[in-house]
Coordinates of C-alpha atoms and ligand atoms in Angstrom, one line a residue:
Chain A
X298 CA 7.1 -56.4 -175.1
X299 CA 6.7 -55.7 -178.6
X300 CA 6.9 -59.0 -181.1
X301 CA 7.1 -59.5 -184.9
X302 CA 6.3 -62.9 -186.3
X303 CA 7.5 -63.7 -189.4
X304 CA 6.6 -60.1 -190.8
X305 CA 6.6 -60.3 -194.9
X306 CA 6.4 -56.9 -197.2
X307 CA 5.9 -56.6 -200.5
X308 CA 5.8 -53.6 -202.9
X309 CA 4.2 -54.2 -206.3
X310 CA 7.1 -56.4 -207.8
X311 CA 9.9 -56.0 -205.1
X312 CA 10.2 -57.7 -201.7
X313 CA 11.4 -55.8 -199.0
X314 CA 11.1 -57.8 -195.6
X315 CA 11.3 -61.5 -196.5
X316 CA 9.9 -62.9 -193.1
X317 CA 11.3 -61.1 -190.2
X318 CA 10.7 -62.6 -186.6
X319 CA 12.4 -60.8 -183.4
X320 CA 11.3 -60.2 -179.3
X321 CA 12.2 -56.6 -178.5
X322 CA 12.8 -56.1 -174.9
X323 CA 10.4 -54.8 -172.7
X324 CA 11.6 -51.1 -171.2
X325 CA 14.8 -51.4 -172.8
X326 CA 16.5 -49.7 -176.2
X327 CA 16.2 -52.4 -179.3
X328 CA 18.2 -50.8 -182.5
X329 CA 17.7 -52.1 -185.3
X330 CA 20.8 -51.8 -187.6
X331 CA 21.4 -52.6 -191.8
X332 CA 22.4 -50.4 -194.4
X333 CA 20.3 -47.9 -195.9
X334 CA 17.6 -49.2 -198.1
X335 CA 17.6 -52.4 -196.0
X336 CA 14.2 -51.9 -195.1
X337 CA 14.3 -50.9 -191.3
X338 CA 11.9 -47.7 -191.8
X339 CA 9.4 -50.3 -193.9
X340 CA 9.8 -52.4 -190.6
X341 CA 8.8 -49.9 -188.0
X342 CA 6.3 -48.9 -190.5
X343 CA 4.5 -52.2 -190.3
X344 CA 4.9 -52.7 -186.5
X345 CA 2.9 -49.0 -185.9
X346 CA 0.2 -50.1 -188.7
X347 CA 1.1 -47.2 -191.3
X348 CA 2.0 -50.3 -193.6
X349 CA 0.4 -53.4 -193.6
X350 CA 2.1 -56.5 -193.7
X351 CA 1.8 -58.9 -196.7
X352 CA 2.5 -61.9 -194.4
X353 CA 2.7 -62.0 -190.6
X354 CA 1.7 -60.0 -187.1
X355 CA 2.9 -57.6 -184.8
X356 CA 1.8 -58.0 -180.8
X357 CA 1.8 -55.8 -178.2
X358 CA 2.4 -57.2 -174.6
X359 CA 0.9 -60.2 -176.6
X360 CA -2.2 -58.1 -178.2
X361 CA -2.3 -59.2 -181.8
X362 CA -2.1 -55.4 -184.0
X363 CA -2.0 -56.8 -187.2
X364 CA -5.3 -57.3 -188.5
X365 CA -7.3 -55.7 -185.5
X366 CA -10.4 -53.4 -185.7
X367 CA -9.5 -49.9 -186.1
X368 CA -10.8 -48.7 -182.8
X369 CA -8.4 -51.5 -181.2
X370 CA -5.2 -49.7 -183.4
X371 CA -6.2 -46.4 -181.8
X372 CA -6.0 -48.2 -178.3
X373 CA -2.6 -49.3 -179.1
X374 CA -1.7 -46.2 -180.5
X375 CA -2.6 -44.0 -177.3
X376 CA 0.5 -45.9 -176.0
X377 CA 2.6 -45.3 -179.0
X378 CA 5.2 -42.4 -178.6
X379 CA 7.0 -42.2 -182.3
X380 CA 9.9 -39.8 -183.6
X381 CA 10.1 -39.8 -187.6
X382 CA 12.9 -39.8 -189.3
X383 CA 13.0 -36.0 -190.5
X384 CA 11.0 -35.0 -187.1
X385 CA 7.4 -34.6 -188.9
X386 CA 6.6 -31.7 -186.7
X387 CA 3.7 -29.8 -188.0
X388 CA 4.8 -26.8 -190.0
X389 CA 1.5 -24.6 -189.0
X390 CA 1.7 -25.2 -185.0
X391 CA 3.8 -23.7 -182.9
X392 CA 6.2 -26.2 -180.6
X393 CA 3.5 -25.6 -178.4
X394 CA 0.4 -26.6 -180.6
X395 CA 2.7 -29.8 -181.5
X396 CA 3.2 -30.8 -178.2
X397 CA -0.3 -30.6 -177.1
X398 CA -1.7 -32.3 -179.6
X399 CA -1.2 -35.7 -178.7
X400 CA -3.8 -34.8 -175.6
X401 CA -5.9 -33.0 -177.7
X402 CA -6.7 -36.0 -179.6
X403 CA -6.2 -39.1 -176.7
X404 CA -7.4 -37.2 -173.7
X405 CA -10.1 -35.4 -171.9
X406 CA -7.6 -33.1 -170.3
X407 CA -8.8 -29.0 -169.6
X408 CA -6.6 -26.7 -171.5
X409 CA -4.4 -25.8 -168.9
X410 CA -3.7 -29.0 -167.8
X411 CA -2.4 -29.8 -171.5
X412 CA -0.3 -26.9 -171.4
X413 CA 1.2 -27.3 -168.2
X414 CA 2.3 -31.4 -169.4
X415 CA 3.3 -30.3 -172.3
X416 CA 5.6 -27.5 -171.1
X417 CA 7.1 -30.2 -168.8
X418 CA 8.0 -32.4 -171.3
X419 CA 9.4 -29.6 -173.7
X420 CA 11.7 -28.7 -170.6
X421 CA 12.5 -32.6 -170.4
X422 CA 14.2 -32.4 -173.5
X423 CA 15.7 -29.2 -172.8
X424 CA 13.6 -26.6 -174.8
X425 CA 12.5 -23.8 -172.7
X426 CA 11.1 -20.5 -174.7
X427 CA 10.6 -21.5 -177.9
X428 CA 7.4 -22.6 -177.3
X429 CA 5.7 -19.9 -179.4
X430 CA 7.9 -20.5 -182.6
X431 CA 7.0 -22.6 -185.2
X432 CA 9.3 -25.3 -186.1
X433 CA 10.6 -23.5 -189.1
X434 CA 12.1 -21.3 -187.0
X435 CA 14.5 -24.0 -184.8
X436 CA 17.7 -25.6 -185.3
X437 CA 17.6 -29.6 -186.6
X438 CA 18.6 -30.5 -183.4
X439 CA 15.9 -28.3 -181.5
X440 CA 13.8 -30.0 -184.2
X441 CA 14.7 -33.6 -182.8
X442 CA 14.2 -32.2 -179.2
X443 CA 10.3 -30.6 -180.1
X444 CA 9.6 -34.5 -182.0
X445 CA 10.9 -36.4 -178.9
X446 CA 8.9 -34.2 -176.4
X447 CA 5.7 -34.6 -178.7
X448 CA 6.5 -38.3 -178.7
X449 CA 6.8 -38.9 -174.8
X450 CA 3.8 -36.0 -173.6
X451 CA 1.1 -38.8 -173.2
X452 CA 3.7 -40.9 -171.0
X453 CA 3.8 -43.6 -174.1
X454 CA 4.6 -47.3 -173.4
X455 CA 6.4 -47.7 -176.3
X456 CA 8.7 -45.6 -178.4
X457 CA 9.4 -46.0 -182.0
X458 CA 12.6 -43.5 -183.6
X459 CA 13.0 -43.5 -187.0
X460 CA 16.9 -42.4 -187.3
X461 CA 16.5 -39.7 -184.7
X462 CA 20.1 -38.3 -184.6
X463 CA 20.1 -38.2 -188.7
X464 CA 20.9 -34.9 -190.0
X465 CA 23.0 -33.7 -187.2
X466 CA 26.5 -33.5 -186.1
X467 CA 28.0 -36.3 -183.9
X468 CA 28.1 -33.5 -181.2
X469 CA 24.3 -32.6 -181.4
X470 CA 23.5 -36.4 -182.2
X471 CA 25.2 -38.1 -179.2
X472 CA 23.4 -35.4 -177.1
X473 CA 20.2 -36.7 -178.6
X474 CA 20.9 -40.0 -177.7
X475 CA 22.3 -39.1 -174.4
X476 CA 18.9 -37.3 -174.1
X477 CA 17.0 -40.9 -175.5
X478 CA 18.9 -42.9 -173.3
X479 CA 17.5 -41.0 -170.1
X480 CA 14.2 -40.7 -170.8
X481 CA 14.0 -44.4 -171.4
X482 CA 15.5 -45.6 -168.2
X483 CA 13.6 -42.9 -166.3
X484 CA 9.8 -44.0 -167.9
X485 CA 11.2 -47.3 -168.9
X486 CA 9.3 -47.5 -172.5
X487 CA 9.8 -50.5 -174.3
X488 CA 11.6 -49.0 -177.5
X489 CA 13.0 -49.5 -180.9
X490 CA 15.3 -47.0 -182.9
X491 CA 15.8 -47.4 -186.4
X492 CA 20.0 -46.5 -187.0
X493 CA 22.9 -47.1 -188.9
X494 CA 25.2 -44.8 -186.4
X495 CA 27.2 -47.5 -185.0
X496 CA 28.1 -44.6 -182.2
X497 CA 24.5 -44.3 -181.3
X498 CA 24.4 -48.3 -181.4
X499 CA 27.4 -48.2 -178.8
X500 CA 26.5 -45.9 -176.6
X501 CA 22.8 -46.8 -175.9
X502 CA 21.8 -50.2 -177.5
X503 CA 20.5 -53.0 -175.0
X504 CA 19.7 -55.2 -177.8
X505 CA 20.8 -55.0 -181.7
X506 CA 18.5 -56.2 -184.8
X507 CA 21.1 -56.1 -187.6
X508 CA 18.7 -56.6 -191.3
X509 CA 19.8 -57.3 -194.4
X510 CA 18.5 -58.0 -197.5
X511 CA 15.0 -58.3 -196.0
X512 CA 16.1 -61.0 -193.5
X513 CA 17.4 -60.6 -190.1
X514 CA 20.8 -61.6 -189.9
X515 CA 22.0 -61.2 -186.5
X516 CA 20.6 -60.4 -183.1
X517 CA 22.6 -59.8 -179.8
X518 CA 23.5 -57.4 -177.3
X519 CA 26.3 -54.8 -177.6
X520 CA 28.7 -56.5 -175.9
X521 CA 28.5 -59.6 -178.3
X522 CA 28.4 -57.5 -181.6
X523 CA 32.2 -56.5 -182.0
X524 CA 32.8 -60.1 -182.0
X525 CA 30.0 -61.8 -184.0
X526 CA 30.3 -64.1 -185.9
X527 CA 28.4 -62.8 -189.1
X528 CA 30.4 -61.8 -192.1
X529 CA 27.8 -59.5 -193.7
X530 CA 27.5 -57.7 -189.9
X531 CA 31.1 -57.2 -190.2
X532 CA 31.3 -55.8 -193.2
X533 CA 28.5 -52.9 -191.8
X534 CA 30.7 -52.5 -189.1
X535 CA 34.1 -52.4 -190.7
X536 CA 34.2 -48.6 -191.9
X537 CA 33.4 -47.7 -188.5
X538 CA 35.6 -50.1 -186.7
X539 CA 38.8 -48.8 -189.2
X540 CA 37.3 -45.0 -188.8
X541 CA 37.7 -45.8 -184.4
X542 CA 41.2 -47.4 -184.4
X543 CA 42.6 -44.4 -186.2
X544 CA 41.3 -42.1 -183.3
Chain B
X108 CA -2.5 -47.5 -224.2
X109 CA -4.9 -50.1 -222.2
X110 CA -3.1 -49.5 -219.1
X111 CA -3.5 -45.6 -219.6
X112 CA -7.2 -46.6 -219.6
X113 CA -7.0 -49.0 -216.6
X114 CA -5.4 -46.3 -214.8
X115 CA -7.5 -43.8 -215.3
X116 CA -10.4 -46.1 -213.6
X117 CA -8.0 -47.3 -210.9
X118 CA -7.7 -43.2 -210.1
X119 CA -11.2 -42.8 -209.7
X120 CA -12.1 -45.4 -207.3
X121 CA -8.9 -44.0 -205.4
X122 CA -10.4 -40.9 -205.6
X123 CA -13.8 -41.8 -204.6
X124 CA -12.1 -44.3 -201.4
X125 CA -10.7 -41.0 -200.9
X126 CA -14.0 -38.9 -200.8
X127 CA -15.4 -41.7 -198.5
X128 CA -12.3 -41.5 -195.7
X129 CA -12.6 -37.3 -196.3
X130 CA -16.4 -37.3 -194.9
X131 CA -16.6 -39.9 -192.2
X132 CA -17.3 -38.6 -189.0
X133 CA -14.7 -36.9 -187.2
X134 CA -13.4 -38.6 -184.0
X135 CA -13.2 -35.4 -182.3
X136 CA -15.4 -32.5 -183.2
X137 CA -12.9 -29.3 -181.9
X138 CA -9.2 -29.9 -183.6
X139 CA -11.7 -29.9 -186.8
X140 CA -13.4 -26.7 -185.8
X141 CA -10.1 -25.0 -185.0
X142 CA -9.2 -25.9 -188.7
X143 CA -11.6 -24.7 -190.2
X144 CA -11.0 -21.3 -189.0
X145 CA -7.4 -21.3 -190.4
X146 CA -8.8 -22.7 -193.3
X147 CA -11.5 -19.3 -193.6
X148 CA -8.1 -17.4 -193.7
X149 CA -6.2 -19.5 -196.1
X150 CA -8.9 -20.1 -198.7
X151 CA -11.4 -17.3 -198.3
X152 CA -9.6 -14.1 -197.2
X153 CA -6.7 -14.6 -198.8
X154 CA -8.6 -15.0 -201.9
X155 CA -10.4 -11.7 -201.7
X156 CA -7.9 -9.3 -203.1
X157 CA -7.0 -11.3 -206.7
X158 CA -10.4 -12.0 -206.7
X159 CA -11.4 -8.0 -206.5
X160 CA -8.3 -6.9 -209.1
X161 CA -9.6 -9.4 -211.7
X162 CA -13.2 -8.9 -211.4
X163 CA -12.7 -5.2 -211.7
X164 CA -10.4 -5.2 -214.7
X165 CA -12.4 -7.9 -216.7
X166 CA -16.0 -5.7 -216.3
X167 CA -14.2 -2.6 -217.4
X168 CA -13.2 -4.5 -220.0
X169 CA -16.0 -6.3 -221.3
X170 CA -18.3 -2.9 -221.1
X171 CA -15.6 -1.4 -223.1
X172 CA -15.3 -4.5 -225.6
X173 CA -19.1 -4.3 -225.6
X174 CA -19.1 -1.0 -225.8
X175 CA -16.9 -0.3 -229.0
X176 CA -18.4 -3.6 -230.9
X177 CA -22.0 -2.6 -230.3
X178 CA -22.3 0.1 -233.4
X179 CA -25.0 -1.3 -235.1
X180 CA -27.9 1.4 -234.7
X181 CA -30.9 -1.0 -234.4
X182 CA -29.0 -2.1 -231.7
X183 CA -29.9 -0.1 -228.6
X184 CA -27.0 0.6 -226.1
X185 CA -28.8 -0.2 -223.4
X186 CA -27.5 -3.6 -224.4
X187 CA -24.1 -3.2 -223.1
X188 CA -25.1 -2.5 -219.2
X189 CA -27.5 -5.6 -219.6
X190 CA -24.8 -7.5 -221.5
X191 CA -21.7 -6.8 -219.5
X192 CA -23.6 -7.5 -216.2
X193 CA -25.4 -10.7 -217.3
X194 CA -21.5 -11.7 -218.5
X195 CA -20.2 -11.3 -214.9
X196 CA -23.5 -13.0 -213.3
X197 CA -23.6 -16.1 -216.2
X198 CA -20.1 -17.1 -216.4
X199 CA -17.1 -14.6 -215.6
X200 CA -17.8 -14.6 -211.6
X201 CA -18.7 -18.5 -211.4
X202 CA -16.7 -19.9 -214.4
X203 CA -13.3 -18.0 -214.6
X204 CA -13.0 -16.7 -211.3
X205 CA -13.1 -20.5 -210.1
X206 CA -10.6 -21.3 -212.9
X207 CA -8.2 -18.3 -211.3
X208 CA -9.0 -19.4 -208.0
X209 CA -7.9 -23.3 -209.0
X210 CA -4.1 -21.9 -209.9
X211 CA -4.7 -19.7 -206.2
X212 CA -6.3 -22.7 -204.3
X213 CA -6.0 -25.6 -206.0
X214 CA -2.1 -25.4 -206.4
X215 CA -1.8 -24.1 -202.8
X216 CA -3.7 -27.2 -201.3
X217 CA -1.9 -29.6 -203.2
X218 CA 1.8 -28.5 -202.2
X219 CA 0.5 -28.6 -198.8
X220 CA -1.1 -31.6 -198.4
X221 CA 2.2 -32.9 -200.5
X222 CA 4.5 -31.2 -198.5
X223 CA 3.4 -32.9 -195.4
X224 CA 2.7 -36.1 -197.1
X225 CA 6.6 -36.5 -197.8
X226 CA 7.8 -34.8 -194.5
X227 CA 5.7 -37.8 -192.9
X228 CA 3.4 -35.4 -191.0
X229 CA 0.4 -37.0 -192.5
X230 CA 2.1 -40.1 -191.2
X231 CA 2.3 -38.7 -187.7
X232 CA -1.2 -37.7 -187.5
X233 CA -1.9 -41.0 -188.0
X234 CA -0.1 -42.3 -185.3
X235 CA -1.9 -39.9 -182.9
X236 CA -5.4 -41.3 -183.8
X237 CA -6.2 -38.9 -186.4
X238 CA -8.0 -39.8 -189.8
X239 CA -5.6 -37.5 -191.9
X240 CA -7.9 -37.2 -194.9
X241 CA -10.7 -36.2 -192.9
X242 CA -8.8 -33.7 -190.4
X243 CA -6.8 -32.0 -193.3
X244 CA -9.6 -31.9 -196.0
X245 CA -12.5 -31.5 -194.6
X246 CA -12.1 -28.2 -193.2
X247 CA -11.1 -27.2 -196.7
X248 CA -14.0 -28.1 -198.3
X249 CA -16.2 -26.5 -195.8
X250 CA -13.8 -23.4 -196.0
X251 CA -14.8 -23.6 -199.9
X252 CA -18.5 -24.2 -199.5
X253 CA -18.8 -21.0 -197.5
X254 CA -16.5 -18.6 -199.2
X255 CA -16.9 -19.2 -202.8
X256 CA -20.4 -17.8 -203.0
X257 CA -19.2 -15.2 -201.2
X258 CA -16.3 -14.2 -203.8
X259 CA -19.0 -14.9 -206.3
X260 CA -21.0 -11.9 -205.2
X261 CA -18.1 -9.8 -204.8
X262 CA -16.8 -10.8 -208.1
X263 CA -20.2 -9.7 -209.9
X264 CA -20.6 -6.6 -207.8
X265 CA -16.8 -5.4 -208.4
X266 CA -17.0 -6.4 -212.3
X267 CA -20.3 -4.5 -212.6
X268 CA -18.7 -1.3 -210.6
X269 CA -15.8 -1.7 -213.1
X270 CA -18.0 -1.5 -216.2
X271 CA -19.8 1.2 -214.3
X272 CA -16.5 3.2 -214.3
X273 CA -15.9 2.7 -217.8
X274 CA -18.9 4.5 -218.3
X275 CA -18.2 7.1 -215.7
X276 CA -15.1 8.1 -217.6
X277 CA -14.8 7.3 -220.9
X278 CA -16.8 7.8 -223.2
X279 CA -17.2 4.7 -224.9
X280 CA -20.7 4.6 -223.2
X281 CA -23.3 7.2 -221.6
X282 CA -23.6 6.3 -217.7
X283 CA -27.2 6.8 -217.1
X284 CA -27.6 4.4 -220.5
X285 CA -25.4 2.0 -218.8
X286 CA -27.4 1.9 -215.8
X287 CA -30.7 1.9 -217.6
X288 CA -29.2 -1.2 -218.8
X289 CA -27.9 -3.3 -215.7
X290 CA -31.6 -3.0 -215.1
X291 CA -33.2 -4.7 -217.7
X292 CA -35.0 -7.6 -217.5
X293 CA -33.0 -9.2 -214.3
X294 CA -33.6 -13.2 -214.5
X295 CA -33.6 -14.3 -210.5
X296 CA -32.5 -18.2 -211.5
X297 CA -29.6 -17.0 -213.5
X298 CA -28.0 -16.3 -209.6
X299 CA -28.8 -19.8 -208.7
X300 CA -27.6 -20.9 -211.0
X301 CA -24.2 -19.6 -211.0
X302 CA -24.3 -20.4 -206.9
X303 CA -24.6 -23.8 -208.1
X304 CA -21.5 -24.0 -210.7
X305 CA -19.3 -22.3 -207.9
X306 CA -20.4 -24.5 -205.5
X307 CA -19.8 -27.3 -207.8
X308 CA -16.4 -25.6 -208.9
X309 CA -15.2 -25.4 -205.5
X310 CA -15.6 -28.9 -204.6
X311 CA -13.8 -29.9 -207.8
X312 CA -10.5 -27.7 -206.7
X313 CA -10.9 -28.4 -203.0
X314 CA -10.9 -32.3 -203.1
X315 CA -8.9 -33.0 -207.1
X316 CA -6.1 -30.3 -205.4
X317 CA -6.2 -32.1 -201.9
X318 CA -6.4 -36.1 -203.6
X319 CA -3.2 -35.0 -205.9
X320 CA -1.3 -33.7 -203.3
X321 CA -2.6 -36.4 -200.3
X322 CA -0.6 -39.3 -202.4
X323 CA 2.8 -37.5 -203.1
X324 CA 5.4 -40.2 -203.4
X325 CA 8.8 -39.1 -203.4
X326 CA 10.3 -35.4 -203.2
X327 CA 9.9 -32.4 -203.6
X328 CA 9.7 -32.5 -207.2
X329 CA 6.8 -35.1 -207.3
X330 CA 5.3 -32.0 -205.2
X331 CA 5.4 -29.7 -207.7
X332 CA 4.2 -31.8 -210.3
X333 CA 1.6 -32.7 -208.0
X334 CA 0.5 -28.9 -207.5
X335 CA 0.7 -28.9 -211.3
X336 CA -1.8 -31.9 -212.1
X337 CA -3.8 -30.2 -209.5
X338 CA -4.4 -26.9 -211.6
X339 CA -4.7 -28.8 -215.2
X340 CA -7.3 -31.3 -214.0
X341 CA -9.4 -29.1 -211.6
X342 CA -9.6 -26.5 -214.8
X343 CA -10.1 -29.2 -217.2
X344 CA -12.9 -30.9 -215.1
X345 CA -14.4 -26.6 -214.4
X346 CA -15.0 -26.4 -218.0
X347 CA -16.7 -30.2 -218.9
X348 CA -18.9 -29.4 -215.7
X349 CA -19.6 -25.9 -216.7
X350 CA -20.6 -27.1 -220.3
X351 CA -23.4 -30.0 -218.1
X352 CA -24.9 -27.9 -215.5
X353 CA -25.6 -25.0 -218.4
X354 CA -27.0 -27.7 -220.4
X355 CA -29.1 -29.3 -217.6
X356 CA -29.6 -26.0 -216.0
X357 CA -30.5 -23.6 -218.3
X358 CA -31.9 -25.3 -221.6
Ligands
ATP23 N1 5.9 -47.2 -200.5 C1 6.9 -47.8 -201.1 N2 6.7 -48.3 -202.3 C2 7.7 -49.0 -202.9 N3 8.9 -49.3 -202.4 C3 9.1 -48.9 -201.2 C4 8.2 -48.1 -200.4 N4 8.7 -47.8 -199.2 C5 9.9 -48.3 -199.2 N5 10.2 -49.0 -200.4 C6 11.4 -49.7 -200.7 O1 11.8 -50.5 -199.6 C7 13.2 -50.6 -199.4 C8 13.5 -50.3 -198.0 O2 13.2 -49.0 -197.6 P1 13.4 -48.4 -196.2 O3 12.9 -47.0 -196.2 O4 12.8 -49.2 -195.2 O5 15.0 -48.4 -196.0 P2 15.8 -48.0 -194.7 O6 16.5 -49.2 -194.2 O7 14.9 -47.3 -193.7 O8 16.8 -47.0 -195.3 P3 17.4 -45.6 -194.7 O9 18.5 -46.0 -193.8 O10 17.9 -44.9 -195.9 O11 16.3 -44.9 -194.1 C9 13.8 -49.5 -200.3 O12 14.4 -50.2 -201.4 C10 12.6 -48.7 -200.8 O13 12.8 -48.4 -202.2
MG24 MG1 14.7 -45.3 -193.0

């Protein structure tokens, strides 16, 4: 179970997460919804540690994060699988090199043991020969695939994604969360994706965080959401509710 | 005009934070040691051949320069062999070539280092346990440390052959007078002390080029005028360096 408790952010002058509490289920898919520049990247930011809260703490399985040593962080974050928001593969590995590298730095593991995971889990996401290019050389969608194996090759128990079908087309980006959806109810990682895809939302949410303004607004699960009783969550939903009926 | 000021101090104590998180010890000794062998490539080798065209251009040159200026008959011309070579040794191979190599260098570490600062792959090593500034930089700086002298020598070697072919075909200056002259009254220090302004330059590229480019915020244009600040404030910082160590060095 991941936990934020009364999380606060603050840049210079401007506010951007005005005390945001929320339970995220254990080995389940949490979205968390709100318009862009709503502050849901700046939220995952904080619970991984690459921002530091103004106010408030993060726990893992009821660790306290926030505020811990730094060789306690790198505990936590040998458990941590994340996908960024543009991928953030490394532009001088190959696939290969990027996959490994998570083992390079978290375990003891002989070469070809590393390889042989990390060819696994590049086949788990469906990549098979390109494990020699470099990620210049894929498709965006191949790009998501490469970041998601990286993400899962140390068998995480959590998995952050920062918008991870952004950038493609709804063909490609409801494979990618077909592809999400899988892996989490086959290794059953607690995890949070960062969206504002109501498709993705639909299809593979077990429980929404809908932000706005810096406060969370709404919480519930996808059954509930068509029918919540929030005006500002309707008014997030409404271009996509209009853009379904027409269909 | 007071928060220009402020600023400026606020930059260095970033910069020296930065210096701090660069050199603390590595958690693991081989993804370094793996970097620093691309870095060999990236910094030294690929350094080599501007480094060679230059050098060999500017001797010719400043034999010839010497050369043609020199008519004063008290003046012997064995002067312009001595001249030219203690030019290259003093302050062309240390002084410019590290001001050529901080457009090269300087600019290429900073649109990295920016490039993967926005593309959040600095963020990602992060996440996997890795102290970024130390992993990315430090290699870099040893890359430096080791191949700068090295250009150094090259530079002086290849400048002096390229005076030496001035001599050998024009006719600006007789050859045997030329070489009568690179041998004159060789000072040892003056090579140590030109080790220690390119060592000294190098560090000031590697880690002003790497601190611009590690705090990118924004695009890709914030990158490019990163890679630029890189370049003006490495040279401007080669030059007031060069003008202390000579002073404290050499006087
Ligand atoms: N390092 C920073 N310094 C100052 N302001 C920041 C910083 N990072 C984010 N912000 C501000 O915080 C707000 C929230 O940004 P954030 O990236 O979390 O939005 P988001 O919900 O992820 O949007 P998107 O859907 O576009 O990714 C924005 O207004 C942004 O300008
Ligand atoms: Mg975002």
């Amino acid at each position: 179970m991941v936990e934020v408790k009364d999380i606060f952010k603050r840049f210079d002058d401007k506010e951007v997460l005005k005390g945001i509490s929320a339970v995220f289920v254990p080995g389940k898919i949490n979205c968390t919804i709100g318009k862009s520049g709503s502050g849901k990247t700046v939220l995952l930011k904080t619970i991984v540690g690459l921002e530091n809260p103004t106010k408030g703490s993060v726990f893992y399985d009821d660790r306290e994060f926030t505020g811990s040593k730094t060789k306690f962080k790198k505990e936590i974050r040998r458990e941590i699988g994340m996908v960024f928001q543009g991928g953030a593969l490394f532009d001088s590995m190959t696939v290969l090199e990027n996959t490994i590298f998570p083992l390079d730095m978290f375990t003891e593991m002989k070469t070809e043991e590393k390889i042989e995971r990390a060819v696994v889990s590049l086949k788990r996401v469906g990549l098979e020969n390109v494990e020699q290019k470099y990620p210049s050389e894929l498709s965006g969608g191949m790009q998501k695939r490469a970041a998601i194996a990286r993400a899962i090759v140390n068998n995480p128990k959590y998995l952050f994604c920062d918008e991870p079908n952004s950038g493609l087309d709804p063909i490609t980006a409801g494979k990618i969360d077909e592809l999400i959806k899988d892996i989490v109810e086959e290794f059953k990682m607690t995890t949070i994706i960062n969206t504002h895809d109501m498709n993705s939302v639909f299809d593979i949410a077990d429980k929404i965080i809908f932000i706005h303004n810096g406060y969370k607004f709404w919480e519930g699960g996808r059954d509930e959401i068509i029918n919540a009783d929030n005006e500002e969550l309707q008014i997030f939903m409404k271009p996509f509710l209009s853009f379904k009926h027409k269909n | 005009m007071i928060k220009k000021i402020l600023d400026i101090f606020y930059n260095f104590g970033k910069y020296f934070i930065f210096l701090k998180r660069v050199v603390s010890k590595p958690e693991k000794a081989k993804p370094y040691f793996s970097q620093i062998i691309k870095e060999f490539d990236k910094i030294g080798l690929n350094s080599i051949g501007i480094v060679l065209i230059v050098s060999i251009f500017m001797g010719a040159v400043i034999t010839l320069q010497t050369a043609i200026n020199f008519i004063n008959p008290i003046v012997p011309r064995t002067l312009i062999g001595y001249g030219a070579r203690d030019m290259m040794i003093l302050e062309f191979s240390s002084t410019m070539v590290s001001l050529i190599l901080s457009g090269k260098v300087g600019s290429n570490i900073a649109s990295e280092l920016g490039t993967m600062r926005i593309t959040q792959q600095i963020d990602a090593l992060e996440i996997m346990g890795v102290n970024s500034a130390g992993y990315l930089v430090l290699p870099k700086i040893i890359a430096t440390l080791v191949f700068f002298p090295i250009l150094y020598v090259l530079s002086v070697i290849i400048g002096i052959f390229g005076g030496w072919l001035v001599a050998y075909f024009f006719d600006a200056v007789n050859v045997s007078v030329f070489t009568a002259g690179l041998k004159m009254s060789f000072i040892p220090f003056y090579i140590t002390y030109s080790f220690i302004k390119i060592l000294i330059f190098g560090f000031i590229i590697c880690t002003l080029s790497a601190f611009q480019g590690y705090y990118v915020e924004g695009g890709s244009v914030e990158v490019g005028k990163a890679s630029t600040r890189a370049v003006v404030y490495s040279s401007i910082f080669i030059l007031m360096f060069n003008v202390i160590l000579t002073q404290l060095l050499l006087t």
